Short mmCIF file of C-alpha atoms in Angstrom, two decimals:
data_model
loop_
_atom_site.label_atom_id
_atom_site.label_comp_id
_atom_site.label_asym_id
_atom_site.label_seq_id
_atom_site.Cartn_x
_atom_site.Cartn_y
_atom_site.Cartn_z
CA MET A 1 -18.12 -4.75 -0.77
CA PRO A 2 -18.81 -6.51 -3.04
CA TYR A 3 -15.86 -8.86 -2.53
CA VAL A 4 -15.75 -11.58 -5.23
CA LYS A 5 -13.73 -14.79 -5.31
CA ILE A 6 -13.52 -16.59 -8.67
CA LYS A 7 -12.13 -20.15 -8.72
CA ILE A 8 -10.92 -21.39 -12.12
CA MET A 9 -8.54 -24.15 -13.21
CA GLU A 10 -4.99 -22.90 -13.76
CA GLY A 11 -3.83 -21.94 -17.26
CA ARG A 12 -5.59 -18.78 -18.47
CA SER A 13 -3.52 -15.87 -19.84
CA ILE A 14 -3.17 -12.59 -17.89
CA GLU A 15 -5.09 -10.89 -20.75
CA LYS A 16 -8.04 -13.26 -20.32
CA LYS A 17 -8.01 -12.69 -16.57
CA GLN A 18 -7.90 -8.90 -17.06
CA LYS A 19 -10.87 -9.15 -19.50
CA MET A 20 -12.73 -11.31 -16.96
CA VAL A 21 -12.27 -8.89 -14.04
CA GLU A 22 -13.34 -5.94 -16.20
CA GLN A 23 -16.53 -7.70 -17.38
CA VAL A 24 -17.40 -9.06 -13.92
CA THR A 25 -16.81 -5.59 -12.38
CA ASN A 26 -19.15 -4.05 -14.98
CA ALA A 27 -21.76 -6.76 -14.33
CA LEU A 28 -21.73 -5.91 -10.60
CA VAL A 29 -21.74 -2.13 -11.16
CA ASN A 30 -24.80 -2.48 -13.46
CA SER A 31 -26.77 -4.96 -11.37
CA LEU A 32 -26.01 -3.77 -7.82
CA ASP A 33 -25.66 0.03 -8.36
CA VAL A 34 -22.19 0.09 -6.81
CA LYS A 35 -19.14 2.02 -7.99
CA PRO A 36 -16.14 0.25 -9.62
CA ASP A 37 -14.06 1.40 -6.64
CA ASP A 38 -16.30 -0.70 -4.37
CA VAL A 39 -15.54 -3.94 -6.24
CA ARG A 40 -12.66 -6.26 -5.26
CA ILE A 41 -12.07 -9.54 -7.10
CA GLU A 42 -9.76 -12.36 -6.03
CA ILE A 43 -8.81 -15.04 -8.58
CA LEU A 44 -7.99 -18.47 -7.16
CA GLU A 45 -6.40 -20.74 -9.76
CA LEU A 46 -6.67 -24.41 -8.88
CA ARG A 47 -3.68 -26.55 -9.92
CA GLU A 48 -4.17 -29.94 -11.56
CA GLY A 49 -4.68 -32.57 -8.87
CA THR A 50 -6.40 -30.19 -6.48
CA PHE A 51 -10.00 -30.50 -7.68
CA ALA A 52 -12.15 -33.62 -7.86
CA HIS A 53 -15.57 -34.23 -9.38
CA ALA A 54 -17.55 -37.47 -8.73
CA GLY A 55 -14.58 -38.92 -6.82
CA LYS A 56 -12.01 -38.38 -9.56
CA LEU A 57 -9.19 -35.81 -9.47
CA ALA A 58 -9.69 -33.51 -12.50
CA SER A 59 -6.81 -32.73 -14.86
CA LYS A 60 -6.74 -29.60 -17.01
CA LYS A 61 -8.10 -31.37 -20.14
CA THR A 62 -11.30 -32.55 -18.46
CA GLU A 63 -11.87 -29.09 -16.93
CA MET B 1 -23.72 -29.38 -4.13
CA PRO B 2 -22.15 -30.63 -1.96
CA TYR B 3 -19.03 -28.54 -2.54
CA VAL B 4 -16.20 -29.59 -0.20
CA LYS B 5 -12.94 -27.80 0.58
CA ILE B 6 -10.26 -29.82 2.40
CA LYS B 7 -7.26 -27.96 3.84
CA ILE B 8 -4.18 -30.09 4.57
CA MET B 9 -0.49 -29.31 5.02
CA GLU B 10 1.50 -29.73 1.81
CA GLY B 11 3.34 -33.00 1.11
CA ARG B 12 0.87 -35.86 0.46
CA SER B 13 1.27 -38.00 -2.68
CA ILE B 14 -1.24 -37.78 -5.55
CA GLU B 15 -2.22 -41.39 -4.75
CA LYS B 16 -3.10 -40.45 -1.17
CA LYS B 17 -5.11 -37.47 -2.38
CA GLN B 18 -6.96 -39.64 -4.92
CA LYS B 19 -7.74 -42.19 -2.14
CA MET B 20 -8.95 -39.31 0.08
CA VAL B 21 -11.33 -37.84 -2.52
CA GLU B 22 -12.76 -41.29 -3.29
CA GLN B 23 -13.43 -42.05 0.39
CA VAL B 24 -14.82 -38.58 1.17
CA THR B 25 -17.08 -38.77 -1.93
CA ASN B 26 -18.39 -42.17 -0.76
CA ALA B 27 -18.94 -40.80 2.76
CA LEU B 28 -21.08 -37.98 1.35
CA VAL B 29 -22.98 -40.25 -1.07
CA ASN B 30 -23.85 -42.61 1.80
CA SER B 31 -24.75 -40.01 4.41
CA LEU B 32 -26.52 -37.36 2.29
CA ASP B 33 -28.19 -39.53 -0.41
CA VAL B 34 -26.54 -37.59 -3.22
CA LYS B 35 -24.99 -38.97 -6.43
CA PRO B 36 -21.19 -39.00 -6.97
CA ASP B 37 -21.76 -36.57 -9.86
CA ASP B 38 -23.13 -34.03 -7.36
CA VAL B 39 -19.92 -34.01 -5.29
CA ARG B 40 -17.08 -31.55 -5.96
CA ILE B 41 -13.97 -31.50 -3.75
CA GLU B 42 -11.26 -28.84 -3.68
CA ILE B 43 -7.93 -29.62 -2.00
CA LEU B 44 -6.06 -26.64 -0.56
CA GLU B 45 -2.50 -27.55 0.44
CA LEU B 46 -1.00 -25.11 2.93
CA ARG B 47 2.73 -24.48 2.51
CA GLU B 48 5.07 -24.38 5.51
CA GLY B 49 4.96 -20.90 7.06
CA THR B 50 1.34 -20.27 6.12
CA PHE B 51 -0.42 -21.83 9.12
CA ALA B 52 -0.06 -20.92 12.79
CA HIS B 53 -1.37 -22.59 15.93
CA ALA B 54 -1.18 -20.86 19.37
CA GLY B 55 0.81 -17.99 17.85
CA LYS B 56 3.52 -20.14 16.25
CA LEU B 57 3.96 -20.75 12.51
CA ALA B 58 3.69 -24.54 11.98
CA SER B 59 6.32 -26.42 9.96
CA LYS B 60 5.56 -29.71 8.20
CA LYS B 61 7.06 -31.89 10.97
CA THR B 62 4.74 -30.48 13.68
CA GLU B 63 1.72 -31.01 11.44
CA MET C 1 -5.37 -29.97 10.03
CA PRO C 2 -7.21 -31.29 8.13
CA TYR C 3 -9.80 -28.49 8.20
CA VAL C 4 -12.84 -29.33 6.04
CA LYS C 5 -15.66 -27.05 4.85
CA ILE C 6 -18.75 -28.76 3.41
CA LYS C 7 -21.30 -26.61 1.56
CA ILE C 8 -24.79 -28.12 1.20
CA MET C 9 -28.22 -26.67 0.52
CA GLU C 10 -30.18 -25.97 3.72
CA GLY C 11 -32.67 -28.56 5.02
CA ARG C 12 -30.87 -31.69 6.29
CA SER C 13 -31.67 -33.02 9.77
CA ILE C 14 -29.11 -32.78 12.60
CA GLU C 15 -28.96 -36.61 12.56
CA LYS C 16 -27.99 -36.64 8.90
CA LYS C 17 -25.35 -33.98 9.52
CA GLN C 18 -23.96 -35.95 12.48
CA LYS C 19 -23.81 -39.11 10.30
CA MET C 20 -22.06 -37.08 7.58
CA VAL C 21 -19.34 -35.65 9.88
CA GLU C 22 -18.69 -39.12 11.36
CA GLN C 23 -18.28 -40.73 7.92
CA VAL C 24 -16.19 -37.88 6.49
CA THR C 25 -13.95 -37.92 9.61
CA ASN C 26 -13.45 -41.70 9.17
CA ALA C 27 -12.68 -41.23 5.47
CA LEU C 28 -9.95 -38.71 6.33
CA VAL C 29 -8.54 -40.80 9.21
CA ASN C 30 -8.27 -43.83 6.88
CA SER C 31 -6.88 -42.07 3.82
CA LEU C 32 -4.54 -39.50 5.41
CA ASP C 33 -3.31 -41.41 8.52
CA VAL C 34 -4.43 -38.63 10.86
CA LYS C 35 -6.17 -38.95 14.25
CA PRO C 36 -9.88 -38.04 14.69
CA ASP C 37 -8.73 -35.26 17.05
CA ASP C 38 -6.88 -33.64 14.12
CA VAL C 39 -10.05 -33.33 12.01
CA ARG C 40 -12.30 -30.22 12.10
CA ILE C 41 -15.36 -29.94 9.84
CA GLU C 42 -17.41 -26.81 9.18
CA ILE C 43 -20.88 -27.17 7.61
CA LEU C 44 -22.07 -24.20 5.55
CA GLU C 45 -25.77 -24.48 4.69
CA LEU C 46 -26.76 -22.33 1.72
CA ARG C 47 -30.25 -20.83 1.92
CA GLU C 48 -32.57 -20.85 -1.08
CA GLY C 49 -31.77 -17.87 -3.31
CA THR C 50 -28.08 -17.85 -2.44
CA PHE C 51 -26.77 -20.32 -5.03
CA ALA C 52 -27.02 -20.11 -8.82
CA HIS C 53 -26.16 -22.61 -11.53
CA ALA C 54 -26.06 -21.61 -15.24
CA GLY C 55 -27.34 -18.13 -14.37
CA LYS C 56 -30.42 -19.28 -12.46
CA LEU C 57 -30.89 -19.00 -8.67
CA ALA C 58 -31.44 -22.57 -7.39
CA SER C 59 -34.35 -23.41 -5.09
CA LYS C 60 -34.26 -26.42 -2.77
CA LYS C 61 -36.24 -28.69 -5.18
CA THR C 62 -33.77 -28.32 -8.04
CA GLU C 63 -30.83 -28.93 -5.68
CA MET D 1 -12.12 -21.80 17.17
CA PRO D 2 -11.31 -19.04 16.48
CA TYR D 3 -10.08 -19.95 12.99
CA VAL D 4 -8.61 -16.92 11.19
CA LYS D 5 -7.73 -16.49 7.52
CA ILE D 6 -5.56 -13.49 6.60
CA LYS D 7 -5.22 -12.57 2.91
CA ILE D 8 -2.22 -10.38 2.03
CA MET D 9 -0.33 -9.69 -1.19
CA GLU D 10 2.73 -11.93 -1.59
CA GLY D 11 6.16 -10.65 -0.52
CA ARG D 12 6.38 -10.34 3.28
CA SER D 13 9.30 -11.95 5.14
CA ILE D 14 8.77 -14.99 7.40
CA GLU D 15 9.77 -12.78 10.36
CA LYS D 16 7.01 -10.29 9.57
CA LYS D 17 4.48 -13.10 9.22
CA GLN D 18 5.60 -14.60 12.55
CA LYS D 19 5.24 -11.17 14.21
CA MET D 20 1.77 -10.82 12.62
CA VAL D 21 0.48 -14.20 13.87
CA GLU D 22 1.80 -13.49 17.39
CA GLN D 23 0.11 -10.07 17.56
CA VAL D 24 -3.17 -11.28 16.01
CA THR D 25 -3.23 -14.28 18.39
CA ASN D 26 -2.73 -11.92 21.37
CA ALA D 27 -5.47 -9.61 20.06
CA LEU D 28 -7.91 -12.55 19.96
CA VAL D 29 -6.83 -13.93 23.35
CA ASN D 30 -7.38 -10.48 24.94
CA SER D 31 -10.67 -9.61 23.24
CA LEU D 32 -12.42 -13.00 23.15
CA ASP D 33 -11.10 -14.62 26.38
CA VAL D 34 -9.80 -17.66 24.53
CA LYS D 35 -6.51 -19.51 25.08
CA PRO D 36 -3.62 -19.27 22.55
CA ASP D 37 -4.08 -23.01 21.93
CA ASP D 38 -7.61 -22.30 20.64
CA VAL D 39 -6.36 -19.93 17.92
CA ARG D 40 -5.48 -21.15 14.40
CA ILE D 41 -4.38 -18.68 11.69
CA GLU D 42 -4.06 -19.39 7.98
CA ILE D 43 -2.09 -16.96 5.79
CA LEU D 44 -3.16 -16.77 2.15
CA GLU D 45 -0.65 -14.85 0.03
CA LEU D 46 -2.13 -13.56 -3.21
CA ARG D 47 0.26 -13.54 -6.16
CA GLU D 48 0.46 -10.55 -8.49
CA GLY D 49 -2.28 -10.83 -11.13
CA THR D 50 -4.70 -12.61 -8.82
CA PHE D 51 -6.40 -9.60 -7.18
CA ALA D 52 -8.32 -6.78 -8.87
CA HIS D 53 -9.72 -3.53 -7.50
CA ALA D 54 -12.12 -1.34 -9.55
CA GLY D 55 -11.67 -3.62 -12.57
CA LYS D 56 -7.87 -3.49 -12.65
CA LEU D 57 -5.52 -6.36 -11.73
CA ALA D 58 -3.33 -5.08 -8.86
CA SER D 59 0.45 -5.50 -8.93
CA LYS D 60 2.58 -5.58 -5.78
CA LYS D 61 3.49 -1.84 -5.94
CA THR D 62 -0.13 -0.69 -5.78
CA GLU D 63 -0.78 -3.03 -2.82
CA MET E 1 -5.56 -5.95 1.60
CA PRO E 2 -5.23 -7.31 4.19
CA TYR E 3 -8.63 -9.02 4.09
CA VAL E 4 -9.27 -11.04 7.28
CA LYS E 5 -11.95 -13.65 7.99
CA ILE E 6 -12.47 -14.65 11.63
CA LYS E 7 -14.60 -17.73 12.37
CA ILE E 8 -15.98 -17.96 15.92
CA MET E 9 -18.85 -19.87 17.50
CA GLU E 10 -22.04 -17.79 17.72
CA GLY E 11 -22.88 -15.90 20.92
CA ARG E 12 -20.44 -13.02 21.51
CA SER E 13 -21.81 -9.52 22.20
CA ILE E 14 -21.46 -6.71 19.62
CA GLU E 15 -19.17 -4.92 22.11
CA LYS E 16 -16.82 -7.91 22.24
CA LYS E 17 -16.81 -8.12 18.46
CA GLN E 18 -16.07 -4.38 18.16
CA LYS E 19 -13.19 -4.77 20.67
CA MET E 20 -11.90 -7.75 18.65
CA VAL E 21 -11.88 -5.93 15.29
CA GLU E 22 -10.15 -2.92 16.85
CA GLN E 23 -7.39 -5.05 18.42
CA VAL E 24 -6.92 -7.25 15.33
CA THR E 25 -6.78 -4.13 13.11
CA ASN E 26 -4.09 -2.64 15.39
CA ALA E 27 -2.15 -5.93 15.35
CA LEU E 28 -2.08 -5.87 11.54
CA VAL E 29 -1.23 -2.16 11.33
CA ASN E 30 1.72 -2.68 13.71
CA SER E 31 3.07 -5.90 12.22
CA LEU E 32 2.50 -5.32 8.48
CA ASP E 33 3.01 -1.52 8.23
CA VAL E 34 -0.39 -1.00 6.62
CA LYS E 35 -2.93 1.75 7.32
CA PRO E 36 -6.20 1.05 9.22
CA ASP E 37 -8.05 2.00 6.01
CA ASP E 38 -6.37 -0.97 4.25
CA VAL E 39 -7.78 -3.50 6.74
CA ARG E 40 -11.13 -5.28 6.17
CA ILE E 41 -12.38 -7.92 8.64
CA GLU E 42 -15.27 -10.32 8.11
CA ILE E 43 -16.74 -12.15 11.12
CA LEU E 44 -18.31 -15.53 10.41
CA GLU E 45 -20.29 -16.83 13.40
CA LEU E 46 -20.85 -20.58 13.28
CA ARG E 47 -24.20 -21.74 14.66
CA GLU E 48 -24.40 -24.76 16.98
CA GLY E 49 -24.53 -27.94 14.88
CA THR E 50 -22.40 -26.51 12.08
CA PHE E 51 -18.92 -27.35 13.41
CA ALA E 52 -17.49 -30.75 14.27
CA HIS E 53 -14.26 -31.79 15.94
CA ALA E 54 -13.07 -35.45 16.01
CA GLY E 55 -16.32 -36.56 14.36
CA LYS E 56 -18.65 -34.92 16.88
CA LEU E 57 -20.84 -31.87 16.19
CA ALA E 58 -19.76 -29.17 18.71
CA SER E 59 -22.34 -27.34 20.81
CA LYS E 60 -21.66 -23.89 22.27
CA LYS E 61 -20.62 -25.24 25.71
CA THR E 62 -17.74 -27.31 24.28
CA GLU E 63 -16.53 -24.31 22.24
CA MET F 1 -15.52 -24.47 -12.67
CA PRO F 2 -15.70 -21.52 -12.57
CA TYR F 3 -17.02 -21.41 -9.00
CA VAL F 4 -17.77 -17.82 -7.88
CA LYS F 5 -18.45 -16.49 -4.38
CA ILE F 6 -19.89 -12.96 -4.14
CA LYS F 7 -19.94 -11.27 -0.72
CA ILE F 8 -22.36 -8.34 -0.37
CA MET F 9 -23.98 -6.61 2.60
CA GLU F 10 -27.45 -8.00 3.38
CA GLY F 11 -30.55 -6.24 2.00
CA ARG F 12 -30.78 -6.65 -1.80
CA SER F 13 -34.02 -7.94 -3.36
CA ILE F 14 -34.22 -11.42 -4.93
CA GLU F 15 -34.78 -9.69 -8.30
CA LYS F 16 -31.54 -7.74 -7.95
CA LYS F 17 -29.67 -10.90 -6.99
CA GLN F 18 -31.16 -12.79 -9.98
CA LYS F 19 -30.09 -9.91 -12.30
CA MET F 20 -26.59 -10.01 -10.74
CA VAL F 21 -26.09 -13.77 -11.25
CA GLU F 22 -27.31 -13.52 -14.85
CA GLN F 23 -24.92 -10.67 -15.69
CA VAL F 24 -21.96 -12.23 -13.86
CA THR F 25 -22.61 -15.59 -15.58
CA ASN F 26 -22.65 -13.82 -18.98
CA ALA F 27 -19.45 -11.95 -18.12
CA LEU F 28 -17.70 -15.27 -17.36
CA VAL F 29 -19.12 -17.04 -20.43
CA ASN F 30 -17.87 -14.20 -22.68
CA SER F 31 -14.44 -13.74 -21.11
CA LEU F 32 -13.47 -17.34 -20.28
CA ASP F 33 -15.17 -19.24 -23.18
CA VAL F 34 -17.07 -21.50 -20.77
CA LYS F 35 -20.69 -22.67 -21.00
CA PRO F 36 -23.40 -21.30 -18.64
CA ASP F 37 -23.75 -24.84 -17.27
CA ASP F 38 -20.13 -24.65 -16.07
CA VAL F 39 -20.78 -21.58 -13.91
CA ARG F 40 -21.81 -21.82 -10.22
CA ILE F 41 -22.30 -18.70 -8.11
CA GLU F 42 -22.68 -18.54 -4.33
CA ILE F 43 -24.01 -15.34 -2.74
CA LEU F 44 -22.85 -14.67 0.83
CA GLU F 45 -24.82 -11.85 2.45
CA LEU F 46 -23.02 -10.30 5.40
CA ARG F 47 -25.29 -9.19 8.24
CA GLU F 48 -24.78 -5.81 9.93
CA GLY F 49 -22.11 -6.17 12.61
CA THR F 50 -20.18 -8.87 10.75
CA PHE F 51 -17.92 -6.69 8.59
CA ALA F 52 -15.38 -4.08 9.71
CA HIS F 53 -13.34 -1.58 7.74
CA ALA F 54 -10.47 0.42 9.38
CA GLY F 55 -11.33 -1.06 12.79
CA LYS F 56 -15.02 -0.09 12.75
CA LEU F 57 -17.95 -2.51 12.38
CA ALA F 58 -19.88 -1.38 9.25
CA SER F 59 -23.65 -0.92 9.36
CA LYS F 60 -25.84 -1.18 6.24
CA LYS F 61 -25.95 2.60 5.65
CA THR F 62 -22.17 2.93 5.31
CA GLU F 63 -22.01 -0.05 2.94
#
């Protein structure tokens, strides 16, 4: 632990995702006094047509 | 909130999924006194070979 | 399938939760042409201090 | 119940996954005194670039 | 990986849960050729009134 | 989106958890170019006896 799951709409570059996991890992190391080796992050990318808000299926643009 | 995750076997049309999220959103609005804008729904479609029941991997037909 | 997980803030009565699962089950039966016996719903109630929005831990009132 | 979700890196054969669900179902039947028909298993295969450990996105090799 | 989440109704003894995680870990080690140290298992115990089947909230007895 | 779930062993103070959600929200805002209002974080605290590593149920100390 900690085990982190981050849900985002599909479409980000691998570089952006690498930057995200680095910054989120640092945020957890600083705030929870854990070691980087303790931190696991799973990225779940939701495809268009798989997420709805207020009864409407979201497309990438509206995300 | 509420945040809803609905797992179904892969294969439904986008129209069916849109109808589902509308009806589930209404069900939550009516039963929990929340606004449509409060409701988020994630649809997770399980591919064939990713779900087992009683020790057997389910295929679409048996779903 | 379908397997549904509904996350709500803690505090609703058992009657309200029973009404919710009935209406959500009906919504799925109508929209996905499945039988009530196919539908399983899990309710995850988030305690105060376990959900944050825009960097702030939500309390029940703001929910 | 029990409802089991198993996260593994992508790449195993269908035969290996079938062997896994059989053995995990037996493990649950033996340890929890439930029937095979009670056991549902979902397999979530994480694609390369969707899982990070210690701030680094894992690729299949390091899995 | 593998990361496993097992949902069961509340009420099993710690001994039964320890026996379960041992047997499920062995099942994964044998079927996926991974080491015990690779296997993490999370147990989510559902309280009465938090799981519904066919529109009815399940109580422990019916589990 | 993004919707984040952070699993940690039980026992951190509310101050530590508030510091964590602030820093993780900032990390996501900086790396994904999203607004704080877009970010929702759920904290799931695992009780002792609900998490196993290498076949052994973890207690708080070993976390």
